[in-house]
Tab-separated table of C-alpha atoms and ligand atoms in Angstrom:
chain	number	residue	atom	x	y	z
A	1	MET	CA	169.479	6.107	125.474
A	2	ASP	CA	166.003	7.185	126.530
A	3	HIS	CA	163.340	5.326	124.639
A	4	ARG	CA	161.656	7.904	122.328
A	5	LEU	CA	157.951	7.318	122.044
A	6	THR	CA	156.697	7.156	118.522
A	7	LEU	CA	153.405	8.697	117.446
A	8	THR	CA	152.035	5.259	116.600
A	9	GLN	CA	152.915	3.853	120.046
A	10	HIS	CA	151.401	6.893	121.725
A	11	LEU	CA	148.201	6.809	119.560
A	12	LEU	CA	147.481	3.269	120.521
A	13	ARG	CA	147.692	3.910	124.225
A	14	GLU	CA	145.728	7.172	124.050
A	15	VAL	CA	142.892	5.846	122.017
A	16	GLU	CA	142.615	2.774	124.214
A	17	GLU	CA	142.403	4.942	127.247
A	18	HIS	CA	140.037	7.673	125.999
A	19	ARG	CA	138.250	6.111	123.119
A	20	PRO	CA	137.904	2.391	124.013
A	21	GLY	CA	137.089	0.453	120.879
A	22	GLY	CA	138.158	3.411	118.725
A	23	GLY	CA	140.966	1.505	117.029
A	24	PRO	CA	140.124	3.093	113.661
A	25	ILE	CA	140.726	6.509	115.173
A	26	ALA	CA	144.296	5.634	115.846
A	27	ALA	CA	144.597	4.334	112.208
A	28	ILE	CA	143.135	7.488	110.802
A	29	LEU	CA	145.453	9.651	112.913
A	30	ALA	CA	148.475	7.606	111.846
A	31	GLU	CA	147.332	7.913	108.201
A	32	ILE	CA	146.929	11.697	108.628
A	33	ALA	CA	150.552	11.794	109.996
A	34	THR	CA	151.785	9.918	106.913
A	35	ALA	CA	149.875	12.243	104.570
A	36	CYS	CA	151.342	15.280	106.348
A	37	LYS	CA	154.830	13.844	105.984
A	38	GLU	CA	154.259	13.712	102.240
A	39	ILE	CA	152.924	17.208	102.195
A	40	ARG	CA	155.934	18.369	104.142
A	41	ALA	CA	158.369	16.724	101.703
A	42	GLU	CA	156.751	18.865	98.920
A	43	LEU	CA	156.802	21.996	101.037
A	44	ALA	CA	160.497	21.746	101.662
A	45	GLU	CA	161.332	22.764	98.059
A	46	VAL	CA	158.035	24.131	96.820
A	47	GLY	CA	159.869	27.055	95.240
A	48	LEU	CA	161.919	24.812	93.111
A	49	GLY	CA	159.314	22.362	92.044
A	50	ARG	CA	156.197	21.841	89.920
A	51	LEU	CA	153.987	23.037	92.860
A	52	ALA	CA	155.243	26.571	92.960
A	53	GLY	CA	152.649	29.378	92.375
A	54	MET	CA	148.959	29.458	91.851
A	55	LYS	CA	146.791	26.816	90.255
A	56	GLY	CA	144.605	29.357	88.411
A	57	ASP	CA	141.447	28.265	90.257
A	58	VAL	CA	139.371	30.039	92.962
A	59	ASN	CA	138.028	27.829	95.817
A	60	VAL	CA	134.690	27.914	97.477
A	61	GLN	CA	135.976	30.553	99.827
A	62	GLY	CA	136.641	32.839	96.829
A	63	GLU	CA	140.460	32.522	97.503
A	64	GLU	CA	143.030	31.903	94.803
A	65	VAL	CA	144.118	28.234	95.045
A	66	HIS	CA	147.872	27.685	95.530
A	67	LYS	CA	149.037	24.549	93.661
A	68	LEU	CA	150.011	23.221	97.095
A	69	ASP	CA	146.473	23.730	98.383
A	70	TRP	CA	145.232	21.397	95.717
A	71	PHE	CA	148.136	18.956	96.147
A	72	ALA	CA	147.683	18.710	99.846
A	73	ASN	CA	143.958	18.001	99.345
A	74	GLU	CA	144.769	15.272	96.691
A	75	VAL	CA	147.224	13.611	99.134
A	76	PHE	CA	144.410	13.340	101.759
A	77	ARG	CA	141.980	11.917	99.205
A	78	GLU	CA	144.584	9.407	98.034
A	79	HIS	CA	145.410	8.304	101.550
A	80	PHE	CA	141.819	7.562	102.610
A	81	ALA	CA	140.010	6.473	99.417
A	82	GLY	CA	139.763	2.631	99.771
A	83	SER	CA	141.143	2.651	103.344
A	84	GLY	CA	137.893	1.547	104.853
A	85	LEU	CA	138.659	4.183	107.637
A	86	LEU	CA	136.405	7.072	106.597
A	87	CYS	CA	132.927	7.496	105.154
A	88	THR	CA	133.144	11.191	104.299
A	89	LEU	CA	135.657	13.946	103.790
A	90	VAL	CA	134.902	17.670	104.316
A	91	SER	CA	137.702	19.898	103.147
A	92	GLU	CA	138.277	23.591	102.725
A	93	GLU	CA	139.373	22.732	99.178
A	94	MET	CA	136.237	20.944	98.197
A	95	GLU	CA	132.900	22.741	97.749
A	96	GLN	CA	130.924	19.618	98.217
A	97	ILE	CA	131.150	16.893	100.806
A	98	PHE	CA	133.209	13.972	99.507
A	99	HIS	CA	131.614	10.579	100.027
A	100	LEU	CA	133.822	7.555	99.942
A	101	ASP	CA	131.122	5.251	98.604
A	102	ASP	CA	133.144	1.999	98.804
A	103	ASP	CA	134.364	2.717	102.263
A	104	CYS	CA	131.196	4.025	103.878
A	105	PRO	CA	129.435	0.833	104.844
A	106	ARG	CA	132.474	-0.277	106.899
A	107	ALA	CA	133.819	3.169	107.960
A	108	GLN	CA	132.433	4.809	111.228
A	109	TYR	CA	134.076	8.173	110.897
A	110	THR	CA	134.189	11.428	109.023
A	111	LEU	CA	137.183	13.790	108.468
A	112	CYS	CA	136.936	17.616	108.445
A	113	TYR	CA	140.186	19.174	107.438
A	114	ASP	CA	141.991	22.135	106.041
A	115	PRO	CA	144.853	20.572	104.104
A	116	MET	CA	146.993	23.679	103.737
A	117	ASP	CA	146.054	26.397	106.101
A	118	GLY	CA	147.842	29.808	105.585
A	119	SER	CA	148.955	28.965	102.012
A	120	SER	CA	149.348	32.696	101.209
A	121	ASN	CA	152.452	32.453	103.444
A	122	LEU	CA	154.031	29.857	101.074
A	123	ASP	CA	155.494	32.455	98.661
A	124	VAL	CA	157.493	34.030	101.379
A	125	ASP	CA	158.505	30.782	103.136
A	126	GLY	CA	156.208	31.472	106.082
A	127	ALA	CA	154.777	28.924	108.370
A	128	VAL	CA	151.721	26.944	107.188
A	129	GLY	CA	149.703	24.116	108.658
A	130	THR	CA	147.125	21.391	108.231
A	131	ILE	CA	144.277	21.158	110.565
A	132	PHE	CA	141.908	18.152	111.120
A	133	ALA	CA	139.116	16.767	113.145
A	134	ILE	CA	137.398	13.329	113.310
A	135	ARG	CA	133.731	12.938	113.883
A	136	ARG	CA	131.645	9.818	114.291
A	137	LYS	CA	129.312	8.947	111.434
A	138	VAL	CA	125.853	9.927	112.606
A	139	GLU	CA	123.705	6.787	112.190
A	140	GLY	CA	120.311	7.326	110.602
A	141	ARG	CA	121.590	10.365	108.671
A	142	ALA	CA	122.004	10.056	104.947
A	143	HIS	CA	125.684	9.688	104.409
A	144	GLY	CA	127.560	11.832	102.091
A	145	ARG	CA	125.109	14.631	102.694
A	146	PRO	CA	126.251	17.918	104.269
A	147	GLU	CA	123.815	17.538	107.152
A	148	GLU	CA	125.903	14.533	108.146
A	149	VAL	CA	128.317	16.937	109.947
A	150	PHE	CA	125.745	19.486	111.220
A	151	GLU	CA	126.608	18.614	114.728
A	152	PRO	CA	128.402	20.696	117.555
A	153	GLY	CA	132.026	20.415	117.955
A	154	THR	CA	131.507	18.395	121.080
A	155	GLU	CA	130.896	15.584	118.787
A	156	GLN	CA	134.439	15.576	117.583
A	157	VAL	CA	136.183	12.463	118.875
A	158	ALA	CA	139.773	13.708	117.935
A	159	ALA	CA	141.438	16.799	116.495
A	160	GLY	CA	144.855	18.113	115.789
A	161	TYR	CA	147.087	19.971	113.445
A	162	VAL	CA	150.463	19.783	111.820
A	163	LEU	CA	152.625	22.898	111.818
A	164	TYR	CA	155.121	23.064	108.959
A	165	GLY	CA	157.742	25.508	110.334
A	166	PRO	CA	161.514	25.303	110.958
A	167	GLN	CA	160.371	21.920	112.558
A	168	CYS	CA	157.433	19.829	111.616
A	169	ILE	CA	155.229	19.446	114.635
A	170	LEU	CA	152.058	17.373	115.036
A	171	VAL	CA	149.687	18.121	117.905
A	172	TYR	CA	146.625	16.007	118.714
A	173	GLY	CA	144.035	15.020	121.359
A	174	VAL	CA	141.397	12.284	121.452
A	175	GLY	CA	139.519	13.442	124.500
A	176	GLY	CA	142.292	13.354	127.064
A	177	ASP	CA	145.322	15.632	127.151
A	178	VAL	CA	146.874	17.403	124.203
A	179	HIS	CA	150.249	16.104	123.009
A	180	GLY	CA	152.890	17.233	120.583
A	181	PHE	CA	155.281	15.323	118.401
A	182	THR	CA	158.278	16.527	116.325
A	183	LEU	CA	159.335	14.926	113.079
A	184	ASP	CA	162.729	13.353	113.062
A	185	THR	CA	163.498	13.866	109.361
A	186	ALA	CA	166.398	11.412	109.302
A	187	VAL	CA	164.207	8.684	110.632
A	188	GLY	CA	160.946	9.847	109.008
A	189	GLU	CA	159.031	9.358	112.285
A	190	PHE	CA	157.133	11.656	114.635
A	191	PHE	CA	158.440	11.369	118.226
A	192	LEU	CA	156.822	12.664	121.389
A	193	SER	CA	158.275	16.118	122.220
A	194	HIS	CA	155.487	17.856	124.096
A	195	PRO	CA	153.635	15.594	126.411
A	196	GLN	CA	150.478	16.798	128.111
A	197	ILE	CA	150.418	20.289	126.823
A	198	ARG	CA	148.725	22.807	129.277
A	199	MET	CA	147.940	26.268	128.064
A	200	PRO	CA	149.061	28.859	130.713
A	201	GLU	CA	146.182	30.457	132.676
A	202	ARG	CA	147.110	33.831	131.136
A	203	GLY	CA	149.849	35.117	128.638
A	204	ARG	CA	151.641	38.222	127.570
A	205	GLU	CA	150.778	38.192	123.791
A	206	TYR	CA	147.706	38.836	121.736
A	207	SER	CA	147.379	37.878	118.089
A	208	ALA	CA	145.177	39.626	115.560
A	209	ASN	CA	145.105	41.461	112.181
A	210	LEU	CA	144.751	44.984	113.717
A	211	SER	CA	144.142	46.441	110.202
A	212	ARG	CA	140.588	45.460	110.650
A	213	LEU	CA	140.266	47.010	114.200
A	214	ASP	CA	137.885	49.783	113.202
A	215	GLY	CA	135.279	47.314	111.936
A	216	TRP	CA	135.246	45.206	115.132
A	217	ASP	CA	133.115	45.423	118.236
A	218	PRO	CA	134.505	48.304	120.279
A	219	GLY	CA	135.338	45.830	123.036
A	220	PHE	CA	138.326	44.595	120.944
A	221	ARG	CA	139.775	48.056	120.702
A	222	ARG	CA	139.386	48.414	124.532
A	223	PHE	CA	141.341	45.258	124.954
A	224	VAL	CA	144.011	46.333	122.587
A	225	ASP	CA	144.174	49.841	124.158
A	226	ARG	CA	144.359	48.586	127.650
A	227	HIS	CA	147.191	46.217	126.903
A	228	SER	CA	149.185	48.128	124.464
A	229	GLN	CA	150.345	51.113	126.562
A	230	GLN	CA	152.927	51.077	129.279
A	231	GLY	CA	151.739	52.083	132.615
A	232	ARG	CA	148.220	50.772	132.089
A	233	GLU	CA	147.239	47.140	132.695
A	234	THR	CA	149.647	44.432	131.832
A	235	THR	CA	151.352	45.249	128.625
A	236	TYR	CA	151.046	42.521	125.891
A	237	SER	CA	153.110	41.993	122.779
A	238	LEU	CA	151.395	41.752	119.518
A	239	ARG	CA	152.320	38.586	117.516
A	240	TYR	CA	150.602	37.772	114.187
A	241	ILE	CA	151.884	35.236	111.583
A	242	GLY	CA	148.848	35.146	109.417
A	243	ALA	CA	148.596	31.419	109.561
A	244	LEU	CA	145.999	30.184	112.076
A	245	VAL	CA	147.972	26.980	112.906
A	246	ALA	CA	151.178	28.939	113.732
A	247	ASP	CA	149.341	31.745	115.696
A	248	PHE	CA	147.344	29.124	117.666
A	249	HIS	CA	150.441	26.866	118.347
A	250	ARG	CA	152.154	29.886	119.962
A	251	VAL	CA	149.118	30.651	122.077
A	252	LEU	CA	148.747	26.976	123.037
A	253	LEU	CA	152.360	26.849	124.407
A	254	ARG	CA	152.740	30.383	125.733
A	255	GLY	CA	149.195	31.488	126.576
A	256	GLY	CA	147.522	34.752	125.551
A	257	VAL	CA	144.796	35.114	122.962
A	258	PHE	CA	144.217	35.079	119.181
A	259	PHE	CA	141.145	36.677	117.913
A	260	TYR	CA	139.526	36.965	114.447
A	261	PRO	CA	136.250	38.815	114.881
A	262	GLY	CA	133.443	39.536	112.540
A	263	ASP	CA	132.999	43.018	110.941
A	264	PRO	CA	130.104	44.763	109.039
A	265	GLN	CA	131.332	43.373	105.724
A	266	ASN	CA	131.855	39.870	107.227
A	267	PRO	CA	129.851	39.416	110.415
A	268	SER	CA	130.931	35.914	110.884
A	269	GLY	CA	134.563	36.792	110.293
A	270	LYS	CA	136.790	34.682	108.113
A	271	LEU	CA	137.630	31.423	109.855
A	272	ARG	CA	135.584	28.251	109.060
A	273	LEU	CA	133.869	26.352	111.898
A	274	LEU	CA	134.184	22.769	110.832
A	275	TYR	CA	137.770	22.528	109.851
A	276	GLU	CA	139.448	25.535	111.627
A	277	ALA	CA	137.740	26.830	114.705
A	278	ALA	CA	136.119	23.666	116.015
A	279	PRO	CA	139.253	21.415	115.817
A	280	LEU	CA	141.381	24.086	117.555
A	281	ALA	CA	138.688	24.802	120.161
A	282	PHE	CA	138.675	21.035	121.005
A	283	LEU	CA	142.492	21.244	121.631
A	284	ALA	CA	142.365	24.590	123.404
A	285	GLU	CA	139.757	23.315	125.936
A	286	ALA	CA	141.547	20.028	126.471
A	287	ALA	CA	144.682	22.001	127.277
A	288	GLY	CA	142.843	24.227	129.795
A	289	GLY	CA	142.123	27.159	127.488
A	290	ALA	CA	138.916	28.468	125.990
A	291	ALA	CA	137.436	29.202	122.542
A	292	THR	CA	134.343	31.332	121.794
A	293	ASP	CA	132.766	33.454	119.030
A	294	GLY	CA	132.968	36.347	121.513
A	295	ARG	CA	130.161	35.004	123.640
A	296	ARG	CA	129.215	31.419	122.717
A	297	ARG	CA	131.410	28.414	123.219
A	298	ILE	CA	132.707	27.285	119.797
A	299	LEU	CA	132.177	23.690	120.568
A	300	GLU	CA	128.470	24.245	121.011
A	301	LEU	CA	127.947	25.987	117.673
A	302	VAL	CA	126.018	23.815	115.159
A	303	PRO	CA	126.988	24.432	111.598
A	304	ASP	CA	124.238	24.844	108.921
A	305	GLY	CA	126.647	24.579	106.066
A	306	LEU	CA	130.054	22.865	105.274
A	307	HIS	CA	131.916	26.240	105.034
A	308	VAL	CA	130.193	28.319	107.550
A	309	ARG	CA	132.402	30.862	109.264
A	310	THR	CA	132.494	32.016	112.794
A	311	PRO	CA	134.188	34.746	114.739
A	312	LEU	CA	136.929	33.261	116.901
A	313	VAL	CA	138.469	34.188	120.220
A	314	ILE	CA	140.712	31.481	121.364
A	315	GLY	CA	143.428	31.198	124.071
A	316	SER	CA	143.991	31.367	127.790
A	317	ARG	CA	140.789	31.439	129.875
A	318	HIS	CA	141.843	34.658	131.457
A	319	GLU	CA	142.107	36.611	128.117
A	320	VAL	CA	139.071	35.031	126.492
A	321	ASP	CA	136.999	35.991	129.516
A	322	ALA	CA	138.463	39.424	129.693
A	323	ILE	CA	137.518	40.098	126.002
A	324	GLU	CA	133.918	38.664	126.548
A	325	GLY	CA	133.600	41.143	129.351
A	326	LEU	CA	134.535	44.095	127.164
A	327	LEU	CA	132.279	43.221	124.173
A	328	THR	CA	129.182	45.178	123.600
A	329	GLU	CA	127.304	43.161	120.859
A	330	THR	CA	125.982	39.683	120.644
A	331	PRO	CA	127.872	37.673	117.942
A	332	ALA	CA	126.436	37.158	114.463
A	333	ALA	CA	123.328	35.203	114.773
A	334	SER	CA	123.964	33.251	111.517
A	335	MET	CA	127.282	31.793	110.551
A	336	GLY	CA	127.192	32.683	106.906
B	1	P6P	P1	144.121	37.776	107.284
B	1	P6P	C1	144.795	31.937	106.164
B	1	P6P	O1	144.346	32.436	104.924
B	1	P6P	C2	143.723	32.092	107.151
B	1	P6P	O2	142.543	31.418	106.704
B	1	P6P	C3	144.195	31.659	108.508
B	1	P6P	O3	145.144	30.711	108.485
B	1	P6P	C4	144.716	32.957	109.112
B	1	P6P	O4	144.555	33.027	110.473
B	1	P6P	C5	143.808	34.022	108.372
B	1	P6P	O5	143.373	33.507	107.294
B	1	P6P	C6	144.566	35.311	108.220
B	1	P6P	O6	143.661	36.233	107.668
B	1	P6P	O7	142.784	38.478	106.999
B	1	P6P	O8	144.770	38.241	108.542
B	1	P6P	O9	144.998	37.661	106.206
């Protein structure tokens, strides 16, 4: 029987090759995988259990908090508090930066994560995900302060996501290639299933919430019009799941493009830079794709707040460039 490579075995090799001396990065990623297995176990029967429905709170994003949003965030906090692995947590579900006081002196890394992305899909058994990125602790910066993570996405040392769909798939990169693992639920282990993922040069699908089309830069409508009618340029199919992790995973594997632009009401769009756009941009570029805010490379954007948003155009280089060539306006100057 072919030897199936476990995530732990793969992590050790990958980190040694691309982040020499970054042993804790492998440990952090392994711990994230364990936390996500715990989250997945709850997801499998969320409708039956104590975590069904809304928590009755509104998060910093002004979004209703699903009980599972809160649970997933608590799982991450429990897995890392006292681990000595992380100094700071930045989460979609926590308004303030969460400083792990006891761990900080030893820990060299910070984790930015969205513990339960797309949770509005939970009530209809739709795909949801967890997104994460590891950054080095910035020496000389006050730790546990937001400005600790006010660095461009190029400073990320690792990023990934877990997609909770019919399967449970973990995708990560530490500066080399991007690799995917599928959870063998009988064994309780992630095994390598998508080695060295390369995003196709171009695709046949685009992904966007077209109900907002009229508020976008006209260039997005030109892209949609050009690719939605037979007999014009290449016809694309529209695919939109409404969970960033699921929509991005499809683009990563099949190519094409996902875009969530800004509009007059929300010039910076909806997606957050630190724990949504920047981690996925890290993966997209590592797989040969691209990620911009329409003009500027996502990985070069420097946040000025924990929950700053950015317009996002992410996918195959061909489509990202095509959209950029059609846009008329410069992106939102501030990422509010
Ligand atoms: P809309 C989920 O709430 C999320 O943050 C992303 O996962 C997803 O891509 C986006 O919002 C969907 O937003 O406005 O299309 O419902």
